[in-house]
Amino acid sequence: MDHAADAHRTDLMTITRYVLNEQSKYPESRGDFSILLNHIVLGCKFVCSVVNKGEEQKKLDVLSNEVFVKALVSSGRTCILVSEEDEEATFVEPSRRGRYCVVFDPLDGSSNIDCGVSIGTIFGIYMVKDDHEPTLDDVLQPGKNMLAAGYCMYGSSCTFVLSTGTGVNGFTLDPSLGEFILTHPDIKIPKKGKIYSVNEGNAKNWDGPTAKYVEKCKYPQDGSSAKSLRYIGSMVADVHRTLLYGGIFLYPADKKSPNGKLRVLYEVFPMSFLMEQAGGQAFTGKQRALDLVPTKIHERSPVFLGSYDEVEEIKALYAAEEKKA
């Protein structure tokens, strides 16, 4: 037996240890946020084990939603939950209420389950002011007000990516320990990227700036080499790759979906939050994505997110289009 290797394995930065370390930086902290995150992590572990058993998509969507709603309510730290699966927001009964609102997509990309493509859970956390009864307005806030955001990807490994507003860290589930271990500390997205990610099947319906940008990716005029196209069609997997390798992920508005396809609260905001925390950018075609103020819980928005320089190019193309108009 290799005792040195075993000893090394016990000195691991688990996600629980990481969150408690972060908590200790705030002497006034009551530990509520740490408890809430622990419940989210537990929900992800459960969904990960069920996904790996290969249940049907329909059952998994519903099951994942139930798991997260129950985990979040039972934490005693939430007051409003918004799920992609539920038409209405869930208001937690006063006896189990806490200070946090959680917005989440329990199983994003679930139509890909049967073909073995990575899928995931996306979440964002807001805090409610103590001085009033919680209302929907507490959730309909711009993304820049989020305290934390993250996703858990169920793929070849189970990866949990989290930002609490001080950078981005990635954890991988060690099945032998049943613990998420810090494997990707302080993730920084490269300033430029060689990959673009978009559903080219929608090209005939795109607006000018999107079409110009993608044309430039394929046929650069400055002598640089063309970018590679990678599009999985599962937002968590596409964003995860963009975060690690750089490049850009686009889901623009088009003639068919004039407001874009992705939902603001639990897709656009959490992923934009992570991108900015990792040194990238997120843009809607009109403004910084995190400045958007949603008016409905399932509102949609176009989004362009990824490496800083790539998003700058998109912004310049939209600015030029506006000047022409």
CSV table of C-alpha atoms in Angstrom, one decimal:
chain,number,residue,atom,x,y,z
A,1,MET,CA,0.0,0.0,0.0
A,2,ASP,CA,1.2,3.5,-0.8
A,3,HIS,CA,0.7,5.3,2.5
A,4,ALA,CA,2.1,8.6,1.2
A,5,ALA,CA,-0.3,8.7,-1.7
A,6,ASP,CA,-3.2,7.8,0.6
A,7,ALA,CA,-2.2,10.5,3.0
A,8,HIS,CA,-2.1,13.0,0.1
A,9,ARG,CA,-5.6,12.0,-0.9
A,10,THR,CA,-7.0,13.0,2.5
A,11,ASP,CA,-5.6,16.5,2.3
A,12,LEU,CA,-8.1,17.5,-0.4
A,13,MET,CA,-9.9,20.8,-1.0
A,14,THR,CA,-13.5,19.5,-1.0
A,15,ILE,CA,-16.3,21.9,-2.0
A,16,THR,CA,-17.5,21.9,1.6
A,17,ARG,CA,-14.0,22.9,2.8
A,18,TYR,CA,-13.8,25.6,0.1
A,19,VAL,CA,-17.2,27.1,1.0
A,20,LEU,CA,-16.3,27.1,4.7
A,21,ASN,CA,-12.9,28.8,3.9
A,22,GLU,CA,-14.8,31.5,2.0
A,23,GLN,CA,-17.3,31.9,4.8
A,24,SER,CA,-14.5,32.4,7.3
A,25,LYS,CA,-13.5,35.6,5.4
A,26,TYR,CA,-16.8,37.2,6.5
A,27,PRO,CA,-16.8,37.3,10.3
A,28,GLU,CA,-20.5,38.5,10.3
A,29,SER,CA,-21.5,35.4,8.3
A,30,ARG,CA,-24.1,33.1,9.9
A,31,GLY,CA,-23.3,30.1,7.7
A,32,ASP,CA,-26.7,30.3,5.9
A,33,PHE,CA,-25.1,30.6,2.5
A,34,SER,CA,-22.8,27.6,3.1
A,35,ILE,CA,-25.8,25.5,4.2
A,36,LEU,CA,-27.7,26.5,1.0
A,37,LEU,CA,-24.8,25.6,-1.2
A,38,ASN,CA,-24.4,22.2,0.5
A,39,HIS,CA,-28.0,21.5,-0.3
A,40,ILE,CA,-27.5,22.4,-4.0
A,41,VAL,CA,-24.4,20.1,-4.1
A,42,LEU,CA,-26.4,17.3,-2.6
A,43,GLY,CA,-29.1,17.8,-5.3
A,44,CYS,CA,-26.4,17.6,-8.0
A,45,LYS,CA,-24.9,14.4,-6.6
A,46,PHE,CA,-28.3,12.8,-6.6
A,47,VAL,CA,-29.1,13.9,-10.1
A,48,CYS,CA,-25.7,12.7,-11.2
A,49,SER,CA,-26.3,9.2,-9.9
A,50,VAL,CA,-29.7,9.0,-11.6
A,51,VAL,CA,-28.5,10.4,-14.9
A,52,ASN,CA,-25.8,7.7,-14.9
A,53,LYS,CA,-28.5,5.0,-14.6
A,54,GLY,CA,-29.9,6.1,-17.9
A,55,GLU,CA,-33.6,6.9,-17.0
A,56,GLU,CA,-35.8,8.2,-19.7
A,57,GLN,CA,-35.7,11.9,-20.4
A,58,LYS,CA,-39.3,12.6,-19.4
A,59,LYS,CA,-38.9,11.0,-16.0
A,60,LEU,CA,-35.5,12.7,-15.4
A,61,ASP,CA,-36.7,16.2,-16.1
A,62,VAL,CA,-39.5,15.8,-13.5
A,63,LEU,CA,-37.4,13.9,-11.0
A,64,SER,CA,-34.5,16.4,-11.1
A,65,ASN,CA,-36.9,19.3,-10.5
A,66,GLU,CA,-38.5,17.5,-7.5
A,67,VAL,CA,-35.0,16.8,-6.1
A,68,PHE,CA,-33.9,20.4,-6.3
A,69,VAL,CA,-37.1,21.9,-5.0
A,70,LYS,CA,-37.1,19.6,-2.0
A,71,ALA,CA,-33.4,20.1,-1.4
A,72,LEU,CA,-33.7,23.9,-1.5
A,73,VAL,CA,-36.9,24.1,0.6
A,74,SER,CA,-35.5,21.7,3.2
A,75,SER,CA,-32.4,23.8,3.6
A,76,GLY,CA,-34.6,26.3,5.4
A,77,ARG,CA,-32.6,29.1,3.7
A,78,THR,CA,-34.7,29.9,0.7
A,79,CYS,CA,-37.8,32.0,0.2
A,80,ILE,CA,-38.5,32.0,-3.6
A,81,LEU,CA,-37.5,29.3,-6.1
A,82,VAL,CA,-37.8,29.8,-9.9
A,83,SER,CA,-37.4,26.6,-12.0
A,84,GLU,CA,-37.4,26.1,-15.7
A,85,GLU,CA,-39.8,23.2,-15.1
A,86,ASP,CA,-42.4,25.2,-13.2
A,87,GLU,CA,-44.6,27.9,-14.7
A,88,GLU,CA,-45.0,29.8,-11.5
A,89,ALA,CA,-42.4,30.7,-8.9
A,90,THR,CA,-42.5,28.6,-5.6
A,91,PHE,CA,-42.9,30.7,-2.5
A,92,VAL,CA,-41.5,28.8,0.6
A,93,GLU,CA,-43.9,28.7,3.6
A,94,PRO,CA,-42.9,31.2,6.3
A,95,SER,CA,-41.9,28.5,8.8
A,96,ARG,CA,-39.1,27.2,6.5
A,97,ARG,CA,-38.2,30.5,4.9
A,98,GLY,CA,-34.7,32.0,4.6
A,99,ARG,CA,-33.0,35.0,2.9
A,100,TYR,CA,-32.2,33.5,-0.5
A,101,CYS,CA,-33.9,33.2,-3.9
A,102,VAL,CA,-32.6,30.4,-6.1
A,103,VAL,CA,-33.2,30.4,-9.9
A,104,PHE,CA,-32.4,27.2,-11.7
A,105,ASP,CA,-32.7,24.9,-14.7
A,106,PRO,CA,-32.7,21.4,-13.1
A,107,LEU,CA,-31.7,19.5,-16.2
A,108,ASP,CA,-30.5,21.7,-19.1
A,109,GLY,CA,-30.0,19.9,-22.4
A,110,SER,CA,-32.2,17.0,-21.3
A,111,SER,CA,-33.3,16.2,-24.9
A,112,ASN,CA,-29.7,15.0,-25.3
A,113,ILE,CA,-30.0,12.3,-22.6
A,114,ASP,CA,-30.7,9.4,-24.8
A,115,CYS,CA,-27.7,10.0,-27.0
A,116,GLY,CA,-25.2,10.3,-24.2
A,117,VAL,CA,-24.3,14.0,-24.6
A,118,SER,CA,-23.3,16.0,-21.4
A,119,ILE,CA,-26.2,17.7,-19.7
A,120,GLY,CA,-26.3,19.8,-16.5
A,121,THR,CA,-28.0,21.8,-13.8
A,122,ILE,CA,-27.6,25.6,-13.9
A,123,PHE,CA,-28.3,27.9,-10.9
A,124,GLY,CA,-28.1,31.5,-9.6
A,125,ILE,CA,-28.6,32.8,-6.1
A,126,TYR,CA,-30.0,36.2,-5.1
A,127,MET,CA,-30.5,37.6,-1.6
A,128,VAL,CA,-33.7,39.2,-0.3
A,129,LYS,CA,-33.7,42.2,1.9
A,130,ASP,CA,-35.0,41.2,5.4
A,131,ASP,CA,-37.5,44.1,5.7
A,132,HIS,CA,-40.4,42.8,3.6
A,133,GLU,CA,-42.5,39.9,2.6
A,134,PRO,CA,-40.8,38.3,-0.5
A,135,THR,CA,-42.4,39.1,-3.8
A,136,LEU,CA,-41.5,38.3,-7.5
A,137,ASP,CA,-39.7,41.6,-7.6
A,138,ASP,CA,-37.0,40.0,-5.4
A,139,VAL,CA,-36.2,37.6,-8.3
A,140,LEU,CA,-36.7,40.0,-11.2
A,141,GLN,CA,-33.3,41.7,-10.6
A,142,PRO,CA,-30.5,42.2,-13.0
A,143,GLY,CA,-27.9,39.4,-13.1
A,144,LYS,CA,-25.2,41.7,-11.6
A,145,ASN,CA,-27.1,41.5,-8.3
A,146,MET,CA,-26.5,37.7,-8.1
A,147,LEU,CA,-24.5,36.6,-5.1
A,148,ALA,CA,-23.4,33.4,-6.7
A,149,ALA,CA,-23.9,31.3,-9.8
A,150,GLY,CA,-22.8,27.9,-11.1
A,151,TYR,CA,-23.6,24.7,-13.0
A,152,CYS,CA,-23.0,21.0,-12.5
A,153,MET,CA,-22.2,19.1,-15.7
A,154,TYR,CA,-23.1,15.4,-15.9
A,155,GLY,CA,-20.8,14.0,-18.5
A,156,SER,CA,-17.7,11.8,-18.7
A,157,SER,CA,-17.1,13.1,-15.2
A,158,CYS,CA,-19.4,15.1,-12.9
A,159,THR,CA,-18.1,18.7,-12.7
A,160,PHE,CA,-19.3,21.5,-10.5
A,161,VAL,CA,-18.3,25.0,-11.5
A,162,LEU,CA,-19.0,27.8,-9.0
A,163,SER,CA,-18.5,31.5,-8.5
A,164,THR,CA,-19.3,33.3,-5.3
A,165,GLY,CA,-18.2,36.7,-6.9
A,166,THR,CA,-14.5,36.2,-6.3
A,167,GLY,CA,-13.4,34.2,-9.4
A,168,VAL,CA,-14.5,30.8,-10.7
A,169,ASN,CA,-13.5,27.4,-9.4
A,170,GLY,CA,-14.2,23.9,-10.8
A,171,PHE,CA,-14.7,20.8,-8.7
A,172,THR,CA,-14.9,17.1,-9.9
A,173,LEU,CA,-16.9,14.4,-8.2
A,174,ASP,CA,-14.6,11.6,-6.9
A,175,PRO,CA,-17.0,8.7,-6.8
A,176,SER,CA,-14.9,6.7,-4.4
A,177,LEU,CA,-15.2,9.5,-1.8
A,178,GLY,CA,-18.6,10.9,-2.8
A,179,GLU,CA,-17.0,14.3,-2.6
A,180,PHE,CA,-16.4,17.2,-5.1
A,181,ILE,CA,-12.7,17.9,-5.1
A,182,LEU,CA,-11.1,21.2,-6.4
A,183,THR,CA,-9.6,20.3,-9.7
A,184,HIS,CA,-9.8,23.6,-11.6
A,185,PRO,CA,-8.8,26.4,-9.2
A,186,ASP,CA,-9.3,30.0,-10.4
A,187,ILE,CA,-10.5,29.4,-13.9
A,188,LYS,CA,-9.5,32.2,-16.3
A,189,ILE,CA,-10.9,32.2,-19.9
A,190,PRO,CA,-8.3,32.9,-22.6
A,191,LYS,CA,-8.5,36.5,-23.9
A,192,LYS,CA,-8.9,35.2,-27.5
A,193,GLY,CA,-10.2,31.9,-28.7
A,194,LYS,CA,-10.0,29.7,-31.8
A,195,ILE,CA,-13.5,28.1,-31.4
A,196,TYR,CA,-17.0,29.5,-32.2
A,197,SER,CA,-20.1,27.7,-31.0
A,198,VAL,CA,-23.5,28.4,-32.6
A,199,ASN,CA,-26.4,26.6,-34.2
A,200,GLU,CA,-25.7,27.2,-37.9
A,201,GLY,CA,-29.0,25.6,-38.9
A,202,ASN,CA,-30.6,29.0,-38.0
A,203,ALA,CA,-28.2,31.0,-40.3
A,204,LYS,CA,-30.9,32.0,-42.8
A,205,ASN,CA,-32.8,33.8,-40.0
A,206,TRP,CA,-29.8,35.6,-38.4
A,207,ASP,CA,-29.4,39.4,-38.2
A,208,GLY,CA,-26.5,41.2,-40.0
A,209,PRO,CA,-23.9,41.4,-37.1
A,210,THR,CA,-24.2,37.7,-36.3
A,211,ALA,CA,-23.9,36.6,-40.0
A,212,LYS,CA,-20.9,38.9,-40.4
A,213,TYR,CA,-19.2,37.6,-37.3
A,214,VAL,CA,-19.6,33.9,-38.3
A,215,GLU,CA,-18.5,34.7,-41.9
A,216,LYS,CA,-15.3,36.2,-40.4
A,217,CYS,CA,-14.8,33.1,-38.2
A,218,LYS,CA,-14.9,31.0,-41.4
A,219,TYR,CA,-13.2,33.3,-43.9
A,220,PRO,CA,-10.9,35.7,-42.0
A,221,GLN,CA,-9.7,38.6,-44.2
A,222,ASP,CA,-6.6,39.3,-42.2
A,223,GLY,CA,-4.6,36.2,-43.1
A,224,SER,CA,-5.3,34.5,-39.8
A,225,SER,CA,-6.5,30.9,-39.7
A,226,ALA,CA,-10.2,30.1,-39.6
A,227,LYS,CA,-11.9,29.3,-36.3
A,228,SER,CA,-13.2,25.8,-35.5
A,229,LEU,CA,-16.9,25.2,-35.1
A,230,ARG,CA,-18.0,23.2,-32.0
A,231,TYR,CA,-21.7,23.0,-31.2
A,232,ILE,CA,-23.1,20.4,-28.8
A,233,GLY,CA,-26.5,21.9,-28.4
A,234,SER,CA,-26.4,21.4,-24.6
A,235,MET,CA,-25.7,24.9,-23.1
A,236,VAL,CA,-23.8,23.6,-20.1
A,237,ALA,CA,-21.4,21.5,-22.2
A,238,ASP,CA,-20.9,24.3,-24.8
A,239,VAL,CA,-20.3,27.0,-22.1
A,240,HIS,CA,-17.9,24.6,-20.1
A,241,ARG,CA,-15.7,24.1,-23.2
A,242,THR,CA,-15.8,27.9,-23.9
A,243,LEU,CA,-14.8,28.7,-20.4
A,244,LEU,CA,-11.8,26.3,-20.4
A,245,TYR,CA,-10.5,26.7,-24.0
A,246,GLY,CA,-11.7,30.2,-24.9
A,247,GLY,CA,-13.7,31.3,-27.9
A,248,ILE,CA,-17.3,32.4,-28.1
A,249,PHE,CA,-20.8,30.9,-27.6
A,250,LEU,CA,-23.6,32.6,-29.5
A,251,TYR,CA,-27.4,32.2,-29.3
A,252,PRO,CA,-28.6,35.2,-31.2
A,253,ALA,CA,-32.0,36.5,-31.8
A,254,ASP,CA,-33.3,35.6,-35.3
A,255,LYS,CA,-36.5,36.0,-37.3
A,256,LYS,CA,-38.0,32.8,-35.8
A,257,SER,CA,-37.1,33.8,-32.2
A,258,PRO,CA,-36.8,37.6,-32.1
A,259,ASN,CA,-36.0,37.5,-28.3
A,260,GLY,CA,-33.5,34.7,-28.6
A,261,LYS,CA,-34.1,31.2,-27.2
A,262,LEU,CA,-32.3,31.1,-23.8
A,263,ARG,CA,-34.0,32.1,-20.6
A,264,VAL,CA,-32.6,35.1,-18.8
A,265,LEU,CA,-32.9,34.2,-15.1
A,266,TYR,CA,-31.5,30.6,-15.1
A,267,GLU,CA,-29.5,30.3,-18.3
A,268,VAL,CA,-28.2,33.7,-19.5
A,269,PHE,CA,-27.5,35.3,-16.1
A,270,PRO,CA,-25.6,32.4,-14.3
A,271,MET,CA,-23.5,31.7,-17.4
A,272,SER,CA,-22.8,35.4,-17.9
A,273,PHE,CA,-21.9,35.8,-14.2
A,274,LEU,CA,-19.4,33.0,-14.6
A,275,MET,CA,-17.9,34.3,-17.8
A,276,GLU,CA,-17.3,37.8,-16.3
A,277,GLN,CA,-15.8,36.3,-13.2
A,278,ALA,CA,-13.4,34.3,-15.4
A,279,GLY,CA,-12.3,37.4,-17.3
A,280,GLY,CA,-14.7,37.1,-20.3
A,281,GLN,CA,-17.7,39.0,-21.3
A,282,ALA,CA,-21.4,38.5,-22.0
A,283,PHE,CA,-23.5,40.7,-24.3
A,284,THR,CA,-27.1,40.6,-25.5
A,285,GLY,CA,-26.7,42.4,-28.8
A,286,LYS,CA,-27.8,45.6,-27.1
A,287,GLN,CA,-26.2,45.7,-23.6
A,288,ARG,CA,-24.1,43.9,-21.1
A,289,ALA,CA,-26.1,40.8,-20.3
A,290,LEU,CA,-25.9,41.2,-16.5
A,291,ASP,CA,-27.4,44.7,-16.7
A,292,LEU,CA,-30.6,43.3,-18.2
A,293,VAL,CA,-33.7,43.8,-15.9
A,294,PRO,CA,-36.2,40.9,-16.5
A,295,THR,CA,-39.9,41.6,-16.3
A,296,LYS,CA,-41.1,38.0,-16.4
A,297,ILE,CA,-39.5,34.9,-14.7
A,298,HIS,CA,-39.3,32.9,-18.0
A,299,GLU,CA,-38.2,35.8,-20.1
A,300,ARG,CA,-35.7,35.1,-23.0
A,301,SER,CA,-32.8,37.0,-24.4
A,302,PRO,CA,-30.1,36.6,-27.1
A,303,VAL,CA,-26.6,36.1,-25.7
A,304,PHE,CA,-23.0,36.2,-26.9
A,305,LEU,CA,-20.6,35.1,-24.3
A,306,GLY,CA,-16.9,34.0,-24.1
A,307,SER,CA,-13.4,35.4,-24.5
A,308,TYR,CA,-13.1,39.1,-23.9
A,309,ASP,CA,-11.7,40.0,-27.4
A,310,GLU,CA,-14.3,37.8,-29.3
A,311,VAL,CA,-17.2,39.5,-27.5
A,312,GLU,CA,-15.6,42.9,-28.2
A,313,GLU,CA,-15.8,42.0,-32.0
A,314,ILE,CA,-19.5,41.2,-31.8
A,315,LYS,CA,-20.1,44.5,-29.9
A,316,ALA,CA,-18.3,46.5,-32.6
A,317,LEU,CA,-20.4,44.8,-35.3
A,318,TYR,CA,-23.7,45.7,-33.5
A,319,ALA,CA,-22.4,49.3,-32.9
A,320,ALA,CA,-21.7,49.6,-36.6
A,321,GLU,CA,-25.1,48.3,-37.5
A,322,GLU,CA,-26.8,50.8,-35.1
A,323,LYS,CA,-24.8,53.7,-36.7
A,324,LYS,CA,-26.2,52.7,-40.1
A,325,ALA,CA,-29.7,52.6,-38.8
